[in-house]
Every structure is written in structure tokens, then in C-alpha cells.
Tab-separated table of C-alpha atoms in Angstrom:
chain	number	residue	atom	x	y	z
L	1	MET	CA	113.841	40.660	22.713
L	2	PHE	CA	110.654	42.562	22.393
L	3	ASN	CA	109.394	40.134	19.748
L	4	ARG	CA	110.417	37.234	21.880
L	5	ASN	CA	108.542	38.574	24.923
L	6	LYS	CA	105.598	39.294	22.688
L	7	SER	CA	105.714	35.749	21.340
L	8	VAL	CA	105.975	34.255	24.826
L	9	PHE	CA	103.127	36.473	25.950
L	10	LEU	CA	100.951	35.434	23.006
L	11	ILE	CA	101.773	31.754	23.530
L	12	GLY	CA	100.959	32.139	27.236
L	13	MET	CA	97.691	33.806	26.407
L	14	ALA	CA	96.849	31.030	23.967
L	15	VAL	CA	97.562	28.422	26.646
L	16	VAL	CA	95.440	30.330	29.161
L	17	MET	CA	92.643	30.645	26.616
L	18	LEU	CA	92.941	26.951	25.910
L	19	PHE	CA	92.598	26.132	29.602
L	20	VAL	CA	89.759	28.561	30.047
L	21	SER	CA	87.884	27.302	27.022
L	22	SER	CA	88.426	23.678	27.985
L	23	GLY	CA	87.190	24.472	31.475
L	24	CYS	CA	84.147	26.216	30.058
L	25	ALA	CA	83.415	23.276	27.855
L	26	LYS	CA	83.084	21.101	30.933
L	27	GLU	CA	80.960	23.608	32.844
L	28	LYS	CA	77.621	24.638	31.411
L	29	THR	CA	76.452	28.190	31.620
L	30	ASP	CA	73.398	29.024	33.661
L	31	GLU	CA	71.466	29.550	30.450
L	32	GLU	CA	72.432	26.109	29.164
L	33	LYS	CA	71.488	24.519	32.484
L	34	LEU	CA	68.121	26.296	32.450
L	35	ALA	CA	67.443	25.274	28.860
L	36	GLU	CA	68.303	21.686	29.692
L	37	ALA	CA	66.048	21.723	32.766
L	38	ILE	CA	63.167	23.090	30.687
L	39	GLN	CA	63.661	20.404	28.045
L	40	LYS	CA	63.667	17.677	30.709
L	41	SER	CA	60.549	19.121	32.284
L	42	ILE	CA	58.752	19.187	28.946
L	43	ALA	CA	59.843	15.621	28.200
L	44	ASN	CA	58.661	14.424	31.627
L	45	SER	CA	55.366	16.223	31.209
L	46	ALA	CA	54.856	14.650	27.788
L	47	ASN	CA	55.633	11.207	29.213
L	48	LYS	CA	53.139	11.715	32.048
L	49	THR	CA	50.507	12.912	29.577
L	50	ASP	CA	51.137	9.884	27.372
L	51	ALA	CA	50.813	7.585	30.374
L	52	SER	CA	47.616	9.242	31.581
L	53	THR	CA	45.973	9.149	28.152
L	54	LYS	CA	46.637	5.461	27.718
L	55	LYS	CA	43.396	3.946	28.901
L	56	GLU	CA	43.304	0.592	30.502
L	57	GLU	CA	40.748	-1.850	29.235
L	58	PRO	CA	37.672	-1.597	31.438
L	59	THR	CA	36.773	-4.568	33.571
L	60	VAL	CA	33.410	-6.223	33.095
L	61	GLU	CA	32.346	-4.816	36.443
L	62	SER	CA	33.347	-1.256	35.521
L	63	LYS	CA	31.535	-1.569	32.188
L	64	LEU	CA	28.416	-2.787	33.976
L	65	VAL	CA	28.616	0.200	36.349
L	66	GLU	CA	28.827	2.449	33.270
L	67	ILE	CA	25.720	0.761	31.848
L	68	SER	CA	23.855	1.070	35.142
L	69	ASN	CA	24.737	4.777	35.343
L	70	PHE	CA	23.555	5.225	31.764
L	71	ILE	CA	20.175	3.638	32.549
L	72	ILE	CA	19.684	5.737	35.670
L	73	GLY	CA	21.110	9.006	34.377
L	74	THR	CA	20.203	9.140	30.721
L	75	VAL	CA	17.200	6.882	30.225
L	76	TRP	CA	15.497	7.433	33.570
L	77	ASN	CA	16.457	10.931	34.790
L	78	GLU	CA	16.696	12.704	31.435
L	79	GLY	CA	13.999	10.667	29.708
L	80	PHE	CA	11.266	8.752	31.467
L	81	VAL	CA	11.038	10.899	34.623
L	82	ASN	CA	10.707	14.085	32.605
L	83	ILE	CA	8.172	12.520	30.266
L	84	GLY	CA	6.058	11.280	33.184
L	85	SER	CA	6.154	14.732	34.722
L	86	TYR	CA	5.312	16.377	31.394
L	87	LYS	CA	2.181	14.298	30.870
L	88	SER	CA	1.052	14.989	34.449
L	89	ARG	CA	2.120	18.598	35.054
L	90	GLY	CA	3.186	19.963	31.663
L	91	THR	CA	6.765	20.589	32.860
L	92	SER	CA	9.995	18.705	33.414
L	93	SER	CA	10.502	16.877	36.687
L	94	THR	CA	12.181	20.013	38.060
L	95	GLY	CA	9.249	22.217	37.063
L	96	LYS	CA	10.931	23.775	34.052
L	97	GLU	CA	9.594	24.084	30.525
L	98	LEU	CA	10.092	20.875	28.527
L	99	ASP	CA	10.307	20.350	24.772
L	100	ILE	CA	8.753	16.880	24.502
L	101	ASP	CA	9.892	16.332	20.908
L	102	PHE	CA	13.488	17.144	21.826
L	103	THR	CA	13.289	14.893	24.897
L	104	ILE	CA	11.984	11.966	22.856
L	105	ASP	CA	14.629	12.613	20.180
L	106	ARG	CA	17.395	12.537	22.807
L	107	LEU	CA	15.900	9.369	24.226
L	108	GLY	CA	16.129	7.899	20.717
L	109	LYS	CA	19.867	8.618	20.676
L	110	ALA	CA	20.130	6.914	24.063
L	111	MET	CA	18.323	3.890	22.622
L	112	GLU	CA	21.092	3.590	20.023
L	113	LYS	CA	23.627	3.489	22.845
L	114	LYS	CA	21.465	0.956	24.685
L	115	ALA	CA	21.648	-1.315	21.637
L	116	GLU	CA	25.445	-1.328	22.016
L	117	TYR	CA	25.036	-2.246	25.667
L	118	ASP	CA	22.571	-5.006	24.706
L	119	ALA	CA	25.238	-6.583	22.515
L	120	TYR	CA	27.900	-6.210	25.195
L	121	ILE	CA	25.813	-7.862	27.904
L	122	LYS	CA	24.669	-10.621	25.577
L	123	GLY	CA	28.345	-11.496	25.026
L	124	LEU	CA	29.159	-11.933	28.719
L	125	ASP	CA	30.039	-15.391	29.996
L	126	ALA	CA	27.952	-17.552	32.349
L	127	LYS	CA	29.437	-15.901	35.437
L	128	TYR	CA	27.154	-12.945	34.689
L	129	ASP	CA	23.949	-14.897	33.983
L	130	ASN	CA	22.025	-13.190	36.784
L	131	VAL	CA	22.912	-9.727	35.477
L	132	LYS	CA	22.121	-10.838	31.928
L	133	GLN	CA	18.697	-12.114	32.989
L	134	VAL	CA	17.782	-8.844	34.706
L	135	TRP	CA	19.164	-6.812	31.796
L	136	THR	CA	17.002	-8.747	29.358
L	137	LYS	CA	13.898	-7.696	31.307
L	138	LEU	CA	15.120	-4.120	31.770
L	139	SER	CA	16.095	-3.729	28.133
L	140	GLY	CA	12.776	-5.128	26.935
L	141	GLU	CA	10.776	-2.806	29.178
L	142	THR	CA	12.891	0.159	28.066
L	143	ASP	CA	12.125	-0.741	24.449
L	144	ASN	CA	8.387	-1.015	25.240
L	145	LEU	CA	8.249	2.418	26.866
L	146	TYR	CA	10.222	4.055	24.065
L	147	LYS	CA	8.003	2.416	21.438
L	148	GLN	CA	4.929	3.769	23.222
L	149	LEU	CA	6.400	7.279	23.153
L	150	LYS	CA	7.233	7.043	19.453
L	151	GLU	CA	3.786	5.727	18.524
L	152	ASN	CA	1.739	7.929	20.831
L	153	LYS	CA	3.532	11.045	22.048
L	154	PRO	CA	2.155	12.421	25.327
L	155	GLN	CA	0.591	15.851	25.558
L	156	ALA	CA	1.210	18.298	28.377
L	157	ASN	CA	-1.106	17.879	31.373
L	158	ASP	CA	-2.770	14.797	29.862
L	159	LYS	CA	-3.764	12.841	32.957
L	160	SER	CA	-5.402	10.161	30.800
L	161	TYR	CA	-2.110	9.246	29.064
L	162	LYS	CA	-0.823	6.026	30.575
L	163	PHE	CA	2.947	5.901	30.953
L	164	ASN	CA	3.591	3.230	33.536
L	165	THR	CA	7.250	2.981	34.491
L	166	GLY	CA	6.731	0.561	37.401
L	167	LEU	CA	8.378	-2.448	35.733
L	168	PHE	CA	11.205	-0.304	34.411
L	169	GLU	CA	11.873	0.968	37.944
L	170	GLN	CA	11.754	-2.555	39.385
L	171	TYR	CA	14.168	-3.959	36.793
L	172	SER	CA	16.549	-1.006	36.857
L	173	GLU	CA	16.787	-1.175	40.641
L	174	ALA	CA	17.485	-4.923	40.469
L	175	PHE	CA	20.111	-4.359	37.772
L	176	LYS	CA	21.816	-1.660	39.820
L	177	ASP	CA	21.804	-3.907	42.913
L	178	ASP	CA	23.227	-6.880	41.007
L	179	VAL	CA	25.990	-4.735	39.518
L	180	GLN	CA	26.843	-3.340	42.942
L	181	ALA	CA	26.998	-6.877	44.319
L	182	LEU	CA	29.521	-7.820	41.620
L	183	LYS	CA	31.765	-4.940	42.643
L	184	LYS	CA	31.847	-6.250	46.222
L	185	LYS	CA	33.027	-9.718	45.233
């Protein structure tokens, strides 16, 4: 009888263990739930990162704004304005020391970028003829001023050095205005 009770007890325990283990299989432990939540979070984060790194093709208008900003920021502010100030006052436009050779070298790198923009604008369709016309003038004047700097570098405080940026300013302002007008359409 003792063996029989022991057998019944063991069989009962096995059944209980079976129920318990099958119940546990359906329920996840807190650790499993946490691990799963972390994995989902990482996957969602990776998907968001992938979506944010996929760049949309720029519109013509946004590309023209980029070009306008390049002319104003890089060519004008970092180049021609500082060079004009250097030849007049011997400093940058903000009154700081200026390495003229470095400035002209950086302007040369900007001219390489400008050549890419020349090709881009040349390839635009007739809808952008007005912008193309102004760019042609602006690009040509930019080339003229850069050529002058390469051929005859200014010296600090040289009031006799002629570096006339009037046409460049006129064309760059017109280009900026025409690009802004396109954005409003």
C-alpha cells in the first residue's frame, strides 16, 4: 500500500508539474517580457533611424536655395568680404587676423563646388530661364574676381588694390531674390 500511495503521489506530482509547466509556457516571465520589450525598442529605433537617413531627392527649388546659401555664405562671407577687408584694413571683416593665402586657397575649393553648381543650373529646363540668366552673370563675375585674386594677390592695407565686388553683389542679390520668388510659387 505504501508503494501504491507513493506511486499515486508521484503520478499526481507529475500531473501537477505538467500543468504548472504548461501554464508557465504560456506565461512569460518578467525577464522574458523585458527582453522582448528591449528587442522591440531596438528594432523600432533602427527602423526610425533607417527612415530618417533615407534622404529624399531635393527639389529644384531646394537645390537653388542651397546654391544661393553657398554663394552668400562661402563665396561672399568667407571669401570676398574678408579679402576686401584685408586689402583695406589688413584684417578679416570682423577685425581678426587673416591668412590671405589660406583664404584664397579655401575660395579655390569653393570654386570647384561652384563648377558643380554651374553644371546643375545649366541643366535646368526652360521654367528656370530667369534664374539661369542671372546665374550666368553671377558665375562669370565670381570667376573674374577669383581669377584676379589668383593672378594678383592683395597685400594687407593696400588701398590702391582694386577689388570691386559691386557687380557680384548686384547679381548675387538678384539670384537670391529670384530663388526666393520660386519658393513662393
